[in-house]
PDB file of C-alpha atoms in Angstrom:
ATOM      1  CA  MET A 250     -13.302  38.885   5.247  1.00 60.00           C
ATOM      2  CA  THR A 251     -16.601  36.826   4.902  1.00 67.00           C
ATOM      3  CA  VAL A 252     -16.470  33.177   5.093  1.00 59.00           C
ATOM      4  CA  GLY A 253     -15.595  33.435   1.443  1.00 63.00           C
ATOM      5  CA  GLN A 254     -12.591  35.109   1.083  1.00 69.00           C
ATOM      6  CA  SER A 255     -11.057  33.075   4.219  1.00 73.00           C
ATOM      7  CA  PHE A 256     -11.160  30.046   2.705  1.00 71.00           C
ATOM      8  CA  ARG A 257     -10.040  31.994  -0.687  1.00 76.00           C
ATOM      9  CA  PHE A 258      -7.117  32.690   1.508  1.00 79.00           C
ATOM     10  CA  GLU A 259      -6.487  29.138   3.513  1.00 77.00           C
ATOM     11  CA  LEU A 260      -6.745  27.702   0.383  1.00 78.00           C
ATOM     12  CA  ARG A 261      -4.193  29.459  -1.942  1.00 81.00           C
ATOM     13  CA  ARG A 262      -1.510  29.156   1.403  1.00 81.00           C
ATOM     14  CA  ILE A 263      -2.125  25.690   1.653  1.00 80.00           C
ATOM     15  CA  TYR A 264      -2.153  24.789  -2.290  1.00 83.00           C
ATOM     16  CA  TRP A 265       1.504  27.504  -2.264  1.00 86.00           C
ATOM     17  CA  THR A 266       2.841  25.625   0.933  1.00 84.00           C
ATOM     18  CA  ARG A 267       2.875  22.416  -0.385  1.00 84.00           C
ATOM     19  CA  GLN A 268       3.536  23.369  -4.316  1.00 88.00           C
ATOM     20  CA  CYS A 269       6.982  24.988  -2.276  1.00 88.00           C
ATOM     21  CA  LEU A 270       7.771  21.893  -0.206  1.00 88.00           C
ATOM     22  CA  ARG A 271       7.622  19.808  -2.975  1.00 89.00           C
ATOM     23  CA  MET A 272       9.932  21.773  -4.505  1.00 92.00           C
ATOM     24  CA  LEU A 273      12.057  22.431  -2.347  1.00 90.00           C
ATOM     25  CA  PHE A 274      11.905  18.186  -2.162  1.00 89.00           C
ATOM     26  CA  ALA A 275      13.110  17.912  -5.705  1.00 91.00           C
ATOM     27  CA  LEU A 276      16.039  20.795  -5.701  1.00 91.00           C
ATOM     28  CA  SER A 277      17.037  19.311  -2.708  1.00 90.00           C
ATOM     29  CA  ALA A 278      16.765  15.864  -4.039  1.00 90.00           C
ATOM     30  CA  ALA A 279      19.305  17.402  -6.624  1.00 91.00           C
ATOM     31  CA  TRP A 280      21.617  19.181  -4.568  1.00 89.00           C
ATOM     32  CA  LEU A 281      21.991  15.026  -2.922  1.00 87.00           C
ATOM     33  CA  PHE A 282      23.268  13.406  -5.743  1.00 89.00           C
ATOM     34  CA  GLY A 283      25.122  16.030  -7.256  1.00 88.00           C
ATOM     35  CA  ALA A 284      26.775  15.834  -3.737  1.00 85.00           C
ATOM     36  CA  VAL A 285      27.025  12.439  -4.332  1.00 84.00           C
ATOM     37  CA  TYR A 286      28.205  12.774  -7.651  1.00 85.00           C
ATOM     38  CA  LEU A 287      30.386  15.184  -6.962  1.00 82.00           C
ATOM     39  CA  PHE A 288      32.396  13.359  -3.975  1.00 79.00           C
ATOM     40  CA  PHE A 289      32.367   9.746  -6.680  1.00 77.00           C
ATOM     41  CA  THR A 290      34.220  12.419  -9.851  1.00 79.00           C
ATOM     42  CA  SER A 291      36.651  14.072  -8.055  1.00 72.00           C
ATOM     43  CA  PRO A 292      39.902  13.216  -7.936  1.00 69.00           C
ATOM     44  CA  ARG A 293      40.981  12.473  -4.325  1.00 63.00           C
ATOM     45  CA  ILE A 294      39.389   9.043  -4.744  1.00 56.00           C
ATOM     46  CA  GLY A 295      41.175   7.289  -8.161  1.00 54.00           C
ATOM     47  CA  GLU A 296      44.800   8.705  -5.161  1.00 58.00           C
ATOM     48  CA  ILE A 297      42.867   6.282  -1.945  1.00 55.00           C
ATOM     49  CA  GLY A 298      44.244   2.778  -4.053  1.00 54.00           C
ATOM     50  CA  ALA A 299      47.073   2.687  -0.968  1.00 54.00           C
ATOM     51  CA  GLY A 300      46.810   0.559   2.151  1.00 58.00           C
ATOM     52  CA  THR A 301      44.569  -1.752   2.855  1.00 63.00           C
ATOM     53  CA  ILE A 302      40.740  -1.999   2.406  1.00 62.00           C
ATOM     54  CA  GLY A 303      39.362  -0.608   5.863  1.00 60.00           C
ATOM     55  CA  ALA A 304      40.978   2.222   5.497  1.00 63.00           C
ATOM     56  CA  PHE A 305      39.494   3.215   1.469  1.00 62.00           C
ATOM     57  CA  ILE A 306      36.143   2.155   3.033  1.00 62.00           C
ATOM     58  CA  ARG A 307      36.787   4.532   5.592  1.00 64.00           C
ATOM     59  CA  GLU A 308      38.470   7.323   3.609  1.00 67.00           C
ATOM     60  CA  VAL A 309      35.228   6.462   1.212  1.00 66.00           C
ATOM     61  CA  PHE A 310      32.685   7.122   3.044  1.00 68.00           C
ATOM     62  CA  GLY A 311      34.121   9.355   5.597  1.00 70.00           C
ATOM     63  CA  GLY A 312      34.367  11.750   3.288  1.00 72.00           C
ATOM     64  CA  LEU A 313      30.714  10.440   1.700  1.00 74.00           C
ATOM     65  CA  TRP A 314      29.099  11.832   4.928  1.00 75.00           C
ATOM     66  CA  VAL A 315      30.240  15.131   4.306  1.00 75.00           C
ATOM     67  CA  ALA A 316      29.867  15.942   0.839  1.00 78.00           C
ATOM     68  CA  ILE A 317      26.113  14.383   1.692  1.00 81.00           C
ATOM     69  CA  GLY A 318      25.529  16.235   5.922  1.00 82.00           C
ATOM     70  CA  ALA A 319      24.056  18.943   4.765  1.00 84.00           C
ATOM     71  CA  PRO A 320      21.567  18.104   1.880  1.00 86.00           C
ATOM     72  CA  ALA A 321      20.445  14.706   3.453  1.00 86.00           C
ATOM     73  CA  ALA A 322      19.815  16.471   7.028  1.00 87.00           C
ATOM     74  CA  PHE A 323      17.194  19.210   4.758  1.00 88.00           C
ATOM     75  CA  ILE A 324      15.668  16.183   3.409  1.00 88.00           C
ATOM     76  CA  VAL A 325      14.867  15.173   7.071  1.00 90.00           C
ATOM     77  CA  MET A 326      13.717  18.458   7.831  1.00 90.00           C
ATOM     78  CA  LEU A 327      11.324  18.829   4.880  1.00 88.00           C
ATOM     79  CA  LEU A 328      10.620  14.844   5.588  1.00 89.00           C
ATOM     80  CA  VAL A 329       9.741  15.899   9.311  1.00 90.00           C
ATOM     81  CA  ALA A 330       8.078  19.360   7.647  1.00 86.00           C
ATOM     82  CA  ALA A 331       5.425  17.256   5.162  1.00 84.00           C
ATOM     83  CA  PHE A 332       4.685  14.504   8.499  1.00 85.00           C
ATOM     84  CA  VAL A 333       3.516  17.734  10.171  1.00 84.00           C
ATOM     85  CA  LEU A 334       1.183  18.720   7.500  1.00 77.00           C
ATOM     86  CA  ARG A 335       0.247  15.568   6.815  1.00 73.00           C
ATOM     87  CA  ARG A 336      -1.140  14.469  10.743  1.00 75.00           C
ATOM     88  CA  GLY A 337      -2.907  18.447  10.123  1.00 67.00           C
ATOM     89  CA  ASP A 338      -4.939  16.776   8.059  1.00 61.00           C
ATOM     90  CA  LEU A 339      -5.962  14.163   9.771  1.00 61.00           C
ATOM     91  CA  ARG A 340      -6.593  15.066  12.803  1.00 65.00           C
ATOM     92  CA  ARG A 341      -9.364  17.315  10.272  1.00 66.00           C
ATOM     93  CA  ARG A 342     -11.246  16.061   8.486  1.00 67.00           C
ATOM     94  CA  ASP A 343     -14.757  15.290   9.122  1.00 70.00           C
ATOM     95  CA  PRO A 344     -16.319  12.300  10.792  1.00 73.00           C
ATOM     96  CA  GLN A 345     -18.927  11.724   7.731  1.00 80.00           C
ATOM     97  CA  ARG A 346     -16.896  11.146   4.254  1.00 81.00           C
ATOM     98  CA  ARG A 347     -20.141   9.936   2.168  1.00 88.00           C
ATOM     99  CA  PHE A 348     -22.731  12.545   1.010  1.00 90.00           C
ATOM    100  CA  THR A 349     -26.165  12.489   1.815  1.00 90.00           C
ATOM    101  CA  ARG A 350     -28.786  11.520  -0.239  1.00 91.00           C
ATOM    102  CA  TYR A 351     -30.435  15.410  -0.031  1.00 91.00           C
ATOM    103  CA  GLN A 352     -26.936  16.616  -0.777  1.00 90.00           C
ATOM    104  CA  ARG A 353     -26.376  14.215  -4.523  1.00 91.00           C
ATOM    105  CA  ARG A 354     -29.972  15.696  -4.896  1.00 91.00           C
ATOM    106  CA  GLU A 355     -29.427  18.568  -4.351  1.00 90.00           C
ATOM    107  CA  GLY A 356     -25.607  19.471  -6.034  1.00 89.00           C
ATOM    108  CA  MET A 357     -26.814  17.301  -9.088  1.00 92.00           C
ATOM    109  CA  THR A 358     -30.123  19.086  -9.951  1.00 90.00           C
ATOM    110  CA  ARG A 359     -27.609  21.931  -9.273  1.00 89.00           C
ATOM    111  CA  ALA A 360     -24.830  21.015 -11.879  1.00 89.00           C
ATOM    112  CA  LYS A 361     -27.619  19.909 -13.975  1.00 90.00           C
ATOM    113  CA  GLY A 362     -27.084  16.813 -13.935  1.00 90.00           C
ATOM    114  CA  ARG A 363     -23.659  18.079 -16.319  1.00 92.00           C
ATOM    115  CA  CYS A 364     -19.698  17.478 -15.058  1.00 92.00           C
ATOM    116  CA  GLU A 365     -18.773  20.725 -13.249  1.00 91.00           C
ATOM    117  CA  LEU A 366     -15.682  20.249 -13.534  1.00 91.00           C
ATOM    118  CA  GLU A 367     -13.109  21.828 -16.677  1.00 90.00           C
ATOM    119  CA  SER A 368     -12.509  19.948 -19.169  1.00 84.00           C
ATOM    120  CA  ARG A 369      -9.946  22.126 -21.877  1.00 80.00           C
ATOM    121  CA  TYR A 370      -8.696  25.600 -21.865  1.00 81.00           C
ATOM    122  CA  GLY A 371     -11.275  26.174 -19.018  1.00 78.00           C
ATOM    123  CA  LYS A 372     -14.334  25.182 -19.851  1.00 86.00           C
ATOM    124  CA  ARG A 373     -16.785  23.461 -18.577  1.00 88.00           C
ATOM    125  CA  CYS A 374     -16.517  19.740 -19.364  1.00 90.00           C
ATOM    126  CA  THR A 375     -19.682  18.841 -21.383  1.00 91.00           C
ATOM    127  CA  GLN A 376     -19.736  14.448 -20.393  1.00 93.00           C
ATOM    128  CA  ALA A 377     -23.171  14.117 -18.721  1.00 94.00           C
ATOM    129  CA  ALA A 378     -22.371  13.799 -14.122  1.00 93.00           C
ATOM    130  CA  GLU A 379     -21.535  10.006 -12.325  1.00 92.00           C
ATOM    131  CA  HIS A 380     -19.799  10.917  -9.369  1.00 92.00           C
ATOM    132  CA  GLY A 381     -19.989  13.633  -6.536  1.00 91.00           C
ATOM    133  CA  ASP A 382     -16.950  14.345  -5.081  1.00 91.00           C
ATOM    134  CA  HIS A 383     -15.725  16.907  -3.065  1.00 91.00           C
ATOM    135  CA  PHE A 384     -13.937  19.757  -4.385  1.00 90.00           C
ATOM    136  CA  TYR A 385     -11.369  20.595  -0.651  1.00 87.00           C
ATOM    137  CA  PRO A 386     -10.143  15.786  -0.787  1.00 87.00           C
ATOM    138  CA  TRP A 387     -12.213  14.537   2.105  1.00 86.00           C
ATOM    139  CA  SER A 388      -8.071  12.801   2.857  1.00 82.00           C
ATOM    140  CA  LYS A 389      -7.019  17.020   2.994  1.00 81.00           C
ATOM    141  CA  GLY A 390      -9.557  17.946   6.075  1.00 81.00           C
ATOM    142  CA  GLY A 391     -12.230  18.874   2.671  1.00 83.00           C
ATOM    143  CA  ALA A 392     -15.976  19.501   4.646  1.00 84.00           C
ATOM    144  CA  THR A 393     -18.248  17.559   3.830  1.00 86.00           C
ATOM    145  CA  SER A 394     -21.173  19.599   3.078  1.00 86.00           C
ATOM    146  CA  LEU A 395     -23.104  20.750   0.185  1.00 87.00           C
ATOM    147  CA  ARG A 396     -20.330  23.994  -0.902  1.00 86.00           C
ATOM    148  CA  ASN A 397     -17.566  21.662  -1.029  1.00 88.00           C
ATOM    149  CA  PHE A 398     -19.957  19.041  -3.596  1.00 91.00           C
ATOM    150  CA  VAL A 399     -18.770  18.847  -7.127  1.00 92.00           C
ATOM    151  CA  ALA A 400     -20.917  16.721  -9.682  1.00 93.00           C
ATOM    152  CA  ALA A 401     -18.007  14.803 -12.143  1.00 93.00           C
ATOM    153  CA  CYS A 402     -17.367  12.251 -14.751  1.00 93.00           C
ATOM    154  CA  SER A 403     -15.872   9.292 -13.769  1.00 93.00           C
ATOM    155  CA  GLN A 404     -12.979  11.005 -16.667  1.00 93.00           C
ATOM    156  CA  CYS A 405     -13.104  14.160 -14.288  1.00 91.00           C
ATOM    157  CA  ASN A 406     -12.850  12.449 -11.706  1.00 91.00           C
ATOM    158  CA  ARG A 407     -10.344  10.358 -11.648  1.00 92.00           C
ATOM    159  CA  ARG A 408      -8.046  13.429 -13.267  1.00 91.00           C
ATOM    160  CA  LYS A 409      -8.710  14.977  -9.813  1.00 88.00           C
ATOM    161  CA  GLY A 410      -7.851  12.974  -7.446  1.00 88.00           C
ATOM    162  CA  ALA A 411      -7.046  13.671  -3.804  1.00 87.00           C
ATOM    163  CA  ARG A 412      -5.163  16.452  -4.533  1.00 88.00           C
ATOM    164  CA  ILE A 413      -5.535  20.133  -2.946  1.00 85.00           C
ATOM    165  CA  PRO A 414      -7.244  21.964  -6.649  1.00 87.00           C
ATOM    166  CA  SER A 415      -4.747  25.238  -6.873  1.00 87.00           C
ATOM    167  CA  PRO A 416      -6.354  28.838  -6.003  1.00 87.00           C
ATOM    168  CA  GLY A 417      -7.121  29.315  -9.328  1.00 87.00           C
ATOM    169  CA  LEU A 418      -9.343  26.529 -10.206  1.00 87.00           C
ATOM    170  CA  LEU A 419     -11.062  27.759  -7.729  1.00 85.00           C
ATOM    171  CA  ARG A 420     -12.198  30.944  -9.157  1.00 86.00           C
ATOM    172  CA  ARG A 421     -13.117  30.011 -12.522  1.00 88.00           C
ATOM    173  CA  LEU A 422     -15.438  27.125 -10.687  1.00 86.00           C
ATOM    174  CA  GLU A 423     -17.036  30.118  -9.641  1.00 85.00           C
ATOM    175  CA  ARG A 424     -17.115  32.480 -12.314  1.00 85.00           C
ATOM    176  CA  ARG A 425     -18.888  29.433 -14.143  1.00 85.00           C
ATOM    177  CA  ARG A 426     -21.222  27.611 -11.377  1.00 84.00           C
ATOM    178  CA  ALA A 427     -22.433  31.628 -11.772  1.00 83.00           C
ATOM    179  CA  SER A 428     -23.366  31.599 -15.061  1.00 82.00           C
ATOM    180  CA  TYR A 429     -25.694  27.993 -13.959  1.00 79.00           C
ATOM    181  CA  VAL A 430     -26.449  28.809 -10.391  1.00 76.00           C
ATOM    182  CA  GLY A 431     -25.885  31.571  -8.785  1.00 70.00           C
ATOM    183  CA  ALA A 432     -23.410  33.290  -6.313  1.00 62.00           C
ATOM    184  CA  VAL A 433     -22.809  29.940  -5.294  1.00 65.00           C
ATOM    185  CA  LEU A 434     -18.924  29.933  -2.716  1.00 65.00           C
ATOM    186  CA  VAL A 435     -17.545  26.725  -3.532  1.00 69.00           C
ATOM    187  CA  GLY A 436     -14.975  24.960  -1.691  1.00 68.00           C
ATOM    188  CA  GLU A 437     -14.819  24.107   2.160  1.00 65.00           C
ATOM    189  CA  ARG A 438     -12.134  22.629   4.745  1.00 63.00           C
ATOM    190  CA  ARG A 439     -13.706  21.163   7.432  1.00 60.00           C
ATOM    191  CA  GLY A 440     -11.953  23.438  11.129  1.00 56.00           C
ATOM    192  CA  ARG A 441      -9.590  22.739  13.317  1.00 50.00           C
TER     193      ARG A 441
END
């Protein structure tokens, strides 16, 4: 497996792991809210009225903990998984965040002064490049190297943010770069 293929595989794994975590978190939050809603709308709640206030509170909150126990435990497991992933990103960060003058000049020359990111319909943005940024975000473990350098206009750079790029975006950028540079790999993640 070549360096480019291993990075693409790793990017796919990281991207889809995080997408699945987001989806599972949203589904478990809906599960939690559904459990609370069903608990409070059940006909049994109306029957609890007789007795002391203390008995009422014990009955309601005791039953509520039973209702939300499974979704809450699942959410805690997802939060632990997200924390472990985030910790790995912090450990993997490149000690140098800013690109050197040489890297910026070389990256801007390679892009011919134009933004390399997509504007619409997978086409290259037509704006002038104002920023040199990490394609794979530095905050997520991206390397500060020419391979991970992307020239971007301010609008595309703000839109990209510090999100991990999708594997499709990586492929499209490599395909576009091949038309004006030649075979250049895109993106690099710092090693363990």
